[in-house]
Amino acid sequence: QEKLDMSTYPVESIRNFSIIAHVDHGKSTLADRLLEITGTISKTDRNKQVLDKLQVERERGITVKAQSASLFYNHEGINYLLNLIDTPGHVDFSYEVSRSLSACQGVILVVDANEGIQAQTVANFYLAFEAQLSIIPVINKIDLKNADPERVEKQIEKLFDISRDECIRISAKQGTNVEKVLQEVIEKIPPPQCNTADPLKALVFDSTFDHYRGVIANIALFGGEIAKGQKIVSAHTKKRYEVNEVGILTPNEQPAHKLYAGQVGYLIAGMKEVTEAQIGDTLFLYKQPVEPLPGFKSAKPMVFAGMYPIDQTEYNNLKSALERLTLNDSSVTVHRDSSLALGAGWRLGFLGLLHMEVFNQRLEQEYNMSVILTAPTVPYKAVLSSAKLIKEYGKDQITIINPAQFPDKLSVSEYLEPVVLGTIVTPHEYIGKIITLCQDRRAVQKDMLYIDENRVMLKYLF
């Protein structure tokens, strides 16, 4: 197939953006419509959630893994390149969201006209707001008979301080007004701040593993240009590679001659080991080192469980499956572990229970691995009081992720458990029961705000 020439898209005609929303507010459907309008995919019934490629995503109807796609759009006689970086909506995957936003200059905030603002809308809004991105509010599902866009506009104005004239009312399912969203993306979101004349600086924001071609890295260029045959170096591992192929994702890979500053695409450079494409790594040209880009806050696992092969002869197969899957899902932590009853295995750390289920489901579907998963626990901290133990660990506070490693209680002055700041959005008739429930669980109320006549937002420290 013919290679694309990407030099016709200078930085000022590039827009990098994400769509953020609560689960089921129609984010993936809106992405499908945008892909159709720009002619990236053809209009057929098969285009349901094109960017949700994993089997588990299609079965559960949720987005787990961030994907990206480049759209070409002509607005007032100028050809624009719009890079859409898809994000998950579920709280367990908010790490994927913050990762996607680091490659963007703006976001489309989707709210369901029927359900209004939900807890995850609030959380994702603050992620985008802290990253100082332009925000375009979109009210979706106006075709439903219970839709009440007026009420949702008031909520957006009250909670996010965005004027209601800026809200765009659409129906992603029917395609109503979606064209307007693309025009707003071009007019409201600034182009990336970077220059092709600078030395190459590329951020790896995702990576996948292909059995034939090795590691495929998704990159956002913050400076310079990259082409086949160039020698590049990873700032993280200091290893040298030769570029075999670069291109853009229209969700499927399309090779290009070169990628330029401000563009988002993929790169294949003969990385054989899954650990070589570290997410958050910076790539630069050999002998032209640059200041690496600030990486991401690494995700903090909050749920730990033991994983063991059903049969010990499967140990090595499971080990390689885990290595590949953790490349693709960088927020899982892995520690070697062994138990008297189950033999050798691992202790895995996840962001939450849904994350753990999805990971287990992907092991079964993508690698045919059946495993024994032990009951999940949360990490505890112990403040040590015995001088002998403090000397042994070299510190007076230790984190315990495995119940088998609990220190003797005579040598501990206190145990600490994790706390969470929870945002609860609820109809006000349930408020009494919810407050009682929270108090029973030793929660401390931090904030209470009426979003409109019948919705309340509570903040509790659990």
Coordinates of C-alpha atoms in Angstrom, one line a residue:
Q1 CA 0.0 0.0 0.0
E2 CA 1.1 3.6 -0.7
K3 CA 2.9 5.3 2.1
L4 CA 1.3 8.6 3.4
D5 CA 3.1 11.9 3.1
M6 CA 2.6 13.6 6.5
S7 CA 4.6 16.7 5.7
T8 CA 1.5 18.5 4.4
Y9 CA 0.2 18.9 7.9
P10 CA 2.2 21.7 9.7
V11 CA 1.9 22.0 13.5
E12 CA -0.7 24.8 13.2
S13 CA -3.2 22.5 11.5
I14 CA -2.9 19.7 14.0
R15 CA -5.3 19.2 17.0
N16 CA -4.7 16.5 19.6
F17 CA -7.8 15.7 21.7
S18 CA -9.5 13.1 23.9
I19 CA -13.1 12.3 24.7
I20 CA -13.8 11.9 28.4
A21 CA -17.1 10.7 30.0
H22 CA -18.7 8.6 32.7
V23 CA -19.3 4.9 31.8
D24 CA -22.1 4.5 29.2
H25 CA -22.5 8.1 28.3
G26 CA -21.8 7.4 24.7
K27 CA -18.1 8.1 24.3
S28 CA -17.2 5.2 22.1
T29 CA -20.3 5.9 19.9
L30 CA -19.3 9.5 19.4
A31 CA -15.8 8.3 18.5
D32 CA -17.4 6.1 15.8
R33 CA -19.4 9.0 14.4
L34 CA -16.3 11.2 14.2
L35 CA -14.4 8.5 12.4
E36 CA -17.3 8.1 9.9
I37 CA -17.7 11.9 9.2
T38 CA -14.0 12.3 8.5
G39 CA -14.1 9.3 6.2
T40 CA -11.7 7.3 8.3
I41 CA -14.0 4.3 8.4
S42 CA -16.9 3.6 6.0
K43 CA -20.5 3.9 7.2
T44 CA -21.9 0.4 8.0
D45 CA -23.7 -1.2 10.9
R46 CA -20.5 -3.1 11.7
N47 CA -18.9 0.1 13.1
K48 CA -20.0 -0.4 16.7
Q49 CA -17.2 0.8 19.1
V50 CA -14.4 0.6 16.6
L51 CA -11.8 1.7 19.1
D52 CA -12.8 -1.0 21.6
K53 CA -10.6 -3.8 20.2
L54 CA -10.2 -6.2 23.1
Q55 CA -12.7 -9.0 23.4
V56 CA -13.4 -8.2 27.0
E57 CA -14.2 -4.6 26.1
R58 CA -16.8 -5.7 23.6
E59 CA -18.4 -8.2 26.0
R60 CA -18.6 -5.9 28.9
G61 CA -19.3 -2.8 26.8
I62 CA -16.6 -0.8 28.5
T63 CA -13.3 0.8 27.3
V64 CA -10.3 -0.6 29.2
K65 CA -7.3 0.3 27.0
A66 CA -6.6 3.7 25.5
Q67 CA -6.5 3.6 21.7
S68 CA -5.8 6.4 19.2
A69 CA -6.9 7.3 15.7
S70 CA -5.9 10.1 13.2
L71 CA -8.8 11.9 11.4
F72 CA -8.4 14.1 8.3
Y73 CA -10.9 16.9 8.1
N74 CA -11.3 19.9 5.7
H75 CA -12.6 23.0 7.5
E76 CA -13.0 26.3 5.6
G77 CA -10.6 25.2 2.9
I78 CA -7.8 24.0 5.2
N79 CA -6.9 20.4 5.7
Y80 CA -6.7 19.5 9.4
L81 CA -5.2 16.5 11.1
L82 CA -7.2 15.6 14.2
N83 CA -5.7 13.0 16.5
L84 CA -8.3 11.4 18.7
I85 CA -6.9 9.6 21.7
D86 CA -9.6 7.4 23.3
T87 CA -9.8 7.0 27.1
P88 CA -11.6 4.6 29.4
G89 CA -14.4 6.0 31.6
H90 CA -14.3 3.6 34.6
V91 CA -12.5 4.8 37.8
D92 CA -10.2 1.7 37.9
F93 CA -8.7 2.8 34.6
S94 CA -8.2 6.5 35.4
Y95 CA -4.5 5.9 35.1
E96 CA -5.1 5.2 31.4
V97 CA -7.0 8.5 31.2
S98 CA -4.2 10.6 32.7
R99 CA -1.8 8.9 30.3
S100 CA -3.9 9.8 27.3
L101 CA -4.3 13.4 28.4
S102 CA -0.5 13.9 28.4
A103 CA -0.5 13.7 24.6
C104 CA -3.5 16.1 24.2
Q105 CA -4.2 19.9 24.2
G106 CA -7.9 19.6 24.7
V107 CA -10.9 17.3 25.6
I108 CA -14.5 16.8 24.6
L109 CA -16.4 16.3 27.9
V110 CA -19.5 14.1 27.1
V111 CA -22.5 14.1 29.5
D112 CA -25.7 12.0 29.1
A113 CA -28.7 14.3 28.6
N114 CA -30.8 11.8 30.5
E115 CA -28.6 11.0 33.5
G116 CA -26.7 14.3 33.9
I117 CA -23.4 14.7 35.6
Q118 CA -22.1 11.5 37.3
A119 CA -19.3 10.9 39.7
Q120 CA -16.8 9.8 37.0
T121 CA -17.6 12.9 34.9
V122 CA -16.4 15.0 37.9
A123 CA -13.2 13.0 38.4
N124 CA -12.3 13.1 34.7
F125 CA -13.1 16.8 34.4
Y126 CA -10.6 17.6 37.2
L127 CA -7.9 15.5 35.5
A128 CA -8.3 17.6 32.3
F129 CA -8.6 20.8 34.3
E130 CA -5.4 20.2 36.2
A131 CA -3.6 19.4 32.9
Q132 CA -4.8 22.9 31.8
L133 CA -6.6 21.5 28.7
S134 CA -9.3 23.3 26.7
I135 CA -12.7 21.7 27.5
I136 CA -15.6 21.4 25.0
P137 CA -18.8 20.3 26.8
V138 CA -21.1 18.0 24.8
I139 CA -24.6 16.8 25.8
N140 CA -25.3 13.5 24.2
K141 CA -28.4 11.3 23.7
I142 CA -30.8 14.2 23.1
D143 CA -32.9 11.8 21.0
L144 CA -34.1 9.9 24.1
K145 CA -37.6 10.8 25.2
N146 CA -36.5 11.5 28.8
A147 CA -33.6 13.7 27.8
D148 CA -33.5 17.0 29.6
P149 CA -30.5 19.0 28.2
E150 CA -31.7 22.2 30.0
R151 CA -31.1 20.6 33.4
V152 CA -27.7 19.2 32.3
E153 CA -26.6 22.6 31.1
K154 CA -27.4 24.1 34.5
Q155 CA -25.4 21.3 36.2
I156 CA -22.4 21.9 34.0
E157 CA -22.6 25.6 34.6
K158 CA -22.8 25.2 38.4
L159 CA -20.2 22.4 38.9
F160 CA -17.6 23.2 36.2
D161 CA -18.1 27.0 35.7
I162 CA -18.6 26.6 32.0
S163 CA -21.2 28.9 30.4
R164 CA -24.3 27.0 29.0
D165 CA -23.9 28.7 25.6
E166 CA -20.7 26.6 25.1
C167 CA -22.6 23.3 25.4
I168 CA -23.2 21.4 22.2
R169 CA -26.3 19.2 22.1
I170 CA -25.9 16.1 20.0
S171 CA -27.1 12.6 19.4
A172 CA -24.1 10.4 18.7
K173 CA -26.3 7.5 17.8
Q174 CA -28.2 9.4 15.1
G175 CA -25.3 11.7 14.2
T176 CA -27.2 14.9 15.0
N177 CA -25.0 17.9 15.3
V178 CA -21.8 15.9 15.5
E179 CA -20.2 17.9 12.6
K180 CA -20.4 20.9 15.0
V181 CA -18.2 19.1 17.5
L182 CA -15.4 18.7 14.9
Q183 CA -15.6 22.5 14.1
E184 CA -15.4 23.4 17.8
V185 CA -12.3 21.1 18.2
I186 CA -10.6 23.1 15.4
E187 CA -11.6 26.5 16.8
K188 CA -11.3 26.0 20.5
I189 CA -8.4 23.6 21.0
P190 CA -4.9 25.1 20.4
P191 CA -2.4 23.3 18.2
P192 CA 0.5 21.6 20.0
Q193 CA 3.5 23.8 21.0
C194 CA 6.4 22.3 19.2
N195 CA 8.7 22.7 16.2
T196 CA 10.0 20.4 13.4
A197 CA 13.3 22.1 13.4
D198 CA 14.0 21.0 17.0
P199 CA 15.8 17.7 17.7
L200 CA 13.6 14.6 17.8
K201 CA 11.7 14.2 21.1
A202 CA 9.0 11.5 21.2
L203 CA 6.8 10.3 24.1
V204 CA 5.8 6.7 24.3
F205 CA 2.3 6.7 25.6
D206 CA 1.3 3.2 24.9
S207 CA 2.6 -0.1 23.5
T208 CA 1.4 -3.4 22.2
F209 CA 3.1 -6.7 21.3
D210 CA 2.8 -8.3 17.9
H211 CA 4.1 -11.9 17.4
Y212 CA 5.7 -11.1 14.0
R213 CA 7.0 -7.5 14.3
G214 CA 7.9 -7.3 18.0
V215 CA 6.9 -4.3 20.1
I216 CA 4.8 -1.5 18.5
A217 CA 5.1 1.8 20.4
N218 CA 2.5 4.5 20.2
I219 CA 4.3 7.9 20.2
A220 CA 3.5 11.6 20.3
L221 CA 6.1 13.8 18.8
F222 CA 7.0 16.9 20.9
G223 CA 9.7 18.0 18.5
G224 CA 11.7 17.1 15.3
E225 CA 10.8 14.4 12.8
I226 CA 11.3 10.6 12.6
A227 CA 11.7 8.3 9.5
K228 CA 12.6 4.7 8.6
G229 CA 16.4 4.0 8.9
Q230 CA 17.1 6.6 11.6
K231 CA 19.0 5.5 14.7
I232 CA 17.1 6.3 17.9
V233 CA 17.9 5.9 21.6
S234 CA 15.6 5.3 24.6
A235 CA 16.2 7.7 27.5
H236 CA 15.0 5.0 29.9
T237 CA 17.1 2.0 28.9
K238 CA 19.9 3.8 26.9
K239 CA 19.5 1.2 24.2
R240 CA 19.9 2.0 20.5
Y241 CA 17.5 0.9 17.8
E242 CA 17.0 1.4 14.0
V243 CA 13.6 2.5 13.0
N244 CA 11.9 -0.1 10.7
E245 CA 8.5 1.6 10.1
V246 CA 6.6 4.7 11.2
G247 CA 3.0 5.6 10.5
I248 CA -0.4 6.8 11.8
L249 CA -3.3 4.9 13.2
T250 CA -6.6 5.2 11.4
P251 CA -7.5 2.9 13.9
N252 CA -5.5 0.4 11.8
E253 CA -1.8 1.0 11.1
Q254 CA -1.0 3.0 8.0
P255 CA 2.7 3.4 7.2
A256 CA 4.0 6.9 6.4
H257 CA 7.3 8.2 5.0
K258 CA 7.9 10.4 8.1
L259 CA 6.2 11.7 11.2
Y260 CA 6.6 15.3 12.2
A261 CA 6.4 17.4 15.4
G262 CA 2.9 17.5 16.9
Q263 CA 1.8 14.3 15.2
V264 CA 0.7 11.1 16.9
G265 CA 1.4 7.7 15.5
Y266 CA 3.2 4.4 15.9
L267 CA 6.8 3.2 15.5
I268 CA 8.4 -0.2 15.0
A269 CA 12.1 -0.4 15.8
G270 CA 13.0 -4.0 16.3
M271 CA 12.4 -4.0 20.1
K272 CA 12.2 -7.7 20.9
E273 CA 11.6 -7.7 24.6
V274 CA 8.3 -6.5 25.9
T275 CA 10.1 -4.5 28.7
E276 CA 11.9 -2.3 26.3
A277 CA 9.0 0.0 25.4
Q278 CA 8.5 1.6 28.8
I279 CA 5.3 3.8 28.8
G280 CA 6.3 7.4 29.6
D281 CA 9.7 6.9 28.0
T282 CA 11.3 9.5 25.7
L283 CA 13.0 8.6 22.4
F284 CA 15.6 10.7 20.7
L285 CA 18.1 10.5 17.9
Y286 CA 21.5 8.9 18.4
K287 CA 24.1 11.5 19.4
Q288 CA 21.4 14.2 19.8
P289 CA 20.3 13.7 23.4
V290 CA 17.4 15.8 24.7
E291 CA 15.9 16.6 28.2
P292 CA 13.5 13.6 28.7
L293 CA 9.8 14.5 29.0
P294 CA 8.3 14.3 32.5
G295 CA 6.9 10.7 32.7
F296 CA 3.6 9.8 34.3
K297 CA 2.8 9.4 37.9
S298 CA 3.0 5.7 38.2
A299 CA -0.2 4.0 39.2
K300 CA -0.7 2.9 42.8
P301 CA -2.0 -0.6 43.1
M302 CA -4.7 -0.9 45.8
V303 CA -5.9 -4.5 45.6
F304 CA -3.5 -7.4 45.8
A305 CA -4.1 -11.1 45.0
G306 CA -2.0 -14.2 44.6
M307 CA -2.0 -15.9 41.2
Y308 CA -0.9 -19.5 40.7
P309 CA -0.9 -21.9 37.8
I310 CA -3.4 -24.7 38.2
D311 CA -0.6 -27.1 37.3
Q312 CA 3.0 -26.3 38.2
T313 CA 4.2 -27.5 34.8
E314 CA 2.4 -24.4 33.3
Y315 CA 4.6 -22.1 35.4
N316 CA 6.8 -20.9 32.5
N317 CA 3.9 -20.4 30.0
L318 CA 2.1 -18.3 32.6
K319 CA 5.2 -16.3 33.3
S320 CA 5.6 -15.3 29.6
A321 CA 1.8 -14.6 29.3
L322 CA 2.1 -12.3 32.4
E323 CA 5.1 -10.5 30.9
R324 CA 3.2 -9.7 27.7
L325 CA 0.0 -8.7 29.3
T326 CA 1.7 -6.4 31.9
L327 CA 3.5 -4.6 29.0
N328 CA 0.0 -3.8 27.6
D329 CA -1.4 -2.9 31.0
S330 CA 1.4 -1.0 32.8
S331 CA -0.5 -0.4 36.0
V332 CA -0.3 -4.0 37.3
T333 CA 2.6 -4.8 39.6
V334 CA 4.1 -8.3 39.8
H335 CA 6.1 -9.8 42.7
R336 CA 7.3 -13.5 42.9
D337 CA 5.5 -15.4 45.6
S338 CA 5.1 -19.0 46.8
S339 CA 2.7 -20.8 49.0
L340 CA 2.9 -24.2 50.7
A341 CA -0.4 -25.4 49.2
L342 CA -0.2 -23.9 45.7
G343 CA 3.5 -23.9 44.9
A344 CA 5.3 -21.1 43.0
G345 CA 3.3 -18.1 41.7
W346 CA 3.0 -14.3 41.9
R347 CA 1.5 -11.6 44.0
L348 CA -0.2 -9.1 41.6
G349 CA -1.3 -5.6 42.5
F350 CA -4.4 -4.0 40.7
L351 CA -6.1 -0.6 40.8
G352 CA -9.4 -2.1 41.8
L353 CA -11.7 -5.1 41.6
L354 CA -13.0 -4.5 38.1
H355 CA -9.3 -4.1 37.0
M356 CA -8.5 -7.5 38.5
E357 CA -11.5 -9.3 36.9
V358 CA -10.7 -7.8 33.5
F359 CA -7.0 -8.8 33.8
N360 CA -8.0 -12.3 34.6
Q361 CA -10.5 -12.4 31.7
R362 CA -7.8 -11.2 29.3
L363 CA -5.4 -13.9 30.5
E364 CA -8.0 -16.5 29.7
Q365 CA -9.1 -15.1 26.3
E366 CA -5.9 -13.9 24.9
Y367 CA -3.4 -16.5 26.3
N368 CA -5.7 -19.5 27.2
M369 CA -4.4 -19.5 30.7
S370 CA -6.5 -20.8 33.6
V371 CA -5.2 -19.7 37.0
I372 CA -6.0 -19.9 40.6
L373 CA -6.7 -16.4 42.0
T374 CA -6.6 -16.0 45.8
A375 CA -9.0 -13.7 47.7
P376 CA -8.0 -10.1 47.2
T377 CA -6.6 -8.0 50.1
V378 CA -5.6 -4.3 50.5
P379 CA -2.1 -3.1 51.5
Y380 CA -1.5 -2.3 55.1
K381 CA 1.3 -0.3 56.8
A382 CA 2.9 -1.3 60.1
V383 CA 4.7 1.2 62.2
L384 CA 7.5 -0.8 63.9
S385 CA 8.5 -0.5 67.5
S386 CA 11.2 -3.2 67.8
A387 CA 14.7 -1.8 67.2
K388 CA 15.8 -5.2 65.8
L389 CA 13.1 -5.1 63.0
I390 CA 13.7 -1.4 62.2
K391 CA 17.4 -2.2 61.7
E392 CA 16.5 -5.2 59.5
Y393 CA 14.2 -3.3 57.2
G394 CA 16.2 0.0 57.4
K395 CA 13.0 2.0 58.1
D396 CA 10.3 2.2 60.8
Q397 CA 7.3 1.9 58.5
I398 CA 6.7 -1.1 56.2
T399 CA 4.0 -1.8 53.6
I400 CA 2.5 -5.3 53.8
I401 CA 0.9 -6.7 50.6
N402 CA 0.9 -10.3 51.6
P403 CA -1.0 -11.5 54.8
A404 CA 1.8 -14.1 55.2
Q405 CA 4.3 -11.3 55.9
F406 CA 2.5 -9.7 58.8
P407 CA 5.1 -8.9 61.5
D408 CA 4.5 -10.1 65.1
K409 CA 2.1 -7.7 66.8
L410 CA 4.4 -7.3 69.9
S411 CA 6.9 -5.5 67.6
V412 CA 4.4 -3.1 66.0
S413 CA 3.2 0.2 67.6
E414 CA 0.3 0.7 65.1
Y415 CA -1.2 -0.6 61.9
L416 CA -2.3 1.9 59.1
E417 CA -5.0 1.1 56.5
P418 CA -5.6 2.8 53.1
V419 CA -8.1 5.7 53.0
V420 CA -10.0 7.1 50.0
L421 CA -11.7 10.3 49.2
G422 CA -15.0 9.2 47.7
T423 CA -17.3 11.5 45.5
I424 CA -20.9 10.3 45.6
V425 CA -23.5 11.8 43.3
T426 CA -27.1 10.8 44.4
P427 CA -30.8 11.8 44.1
H428 CA -31.6 13.7 47.3
E429 CA -34.3 11.2 48.6
Y430 CA -31.5 8.7 49.3
I431 CA -29.3 11.1 51.2
G432 CA -30.3 10.0 54.7
K433 CA -29.6 6.4 54.1
I434 CA -26.3 7.2 52.4
I435 CA -25.1 9.4 55.3
T436 CA -26.0 6.6 57.7
L437 CA -24.1 4.0 55.7
C438 CA -21.1 6.2 55.5
Q439 CA -21.1 6.9 59.2
D440 CA -21.4 3.1 59.9
R441 CA -18.2 2.7 57.9
R442 CA -16.3 5.3 60.0
A443 CA -16.4 7.9 57.1
V444 CA -15.7 11.6 57.7
Q445 CA -17.9 14.1 55.7
K446 CA -15.7 16.6 53.8
D447 CA -18.2 18.4 51.5
M448 CA -21.9 18.5 50.5
L449 CA -23.2 20.4 47.5
Y450 CA -26.6 20.5 45.8
I451 CA -26.0 20.3 42.0
D452 CA -29.6 21.1 41.2
E453 CA -33.1 20.7 42.9
N454 CA -32.8 16.9 43.2
R455 CA -29.1 15.9 42.9
V456 CA -26.5 16.1 45.7
M457 CA -22.7 15.6 45.5
L458 CA -21.1 14.3 48.7
K459 CA -17.5 14.0 49.5
Y460 CA -16.4 11.5 52.2
L461 CA -13.0 10.3 53.5
F462 CA -13.4 6.6 54.0

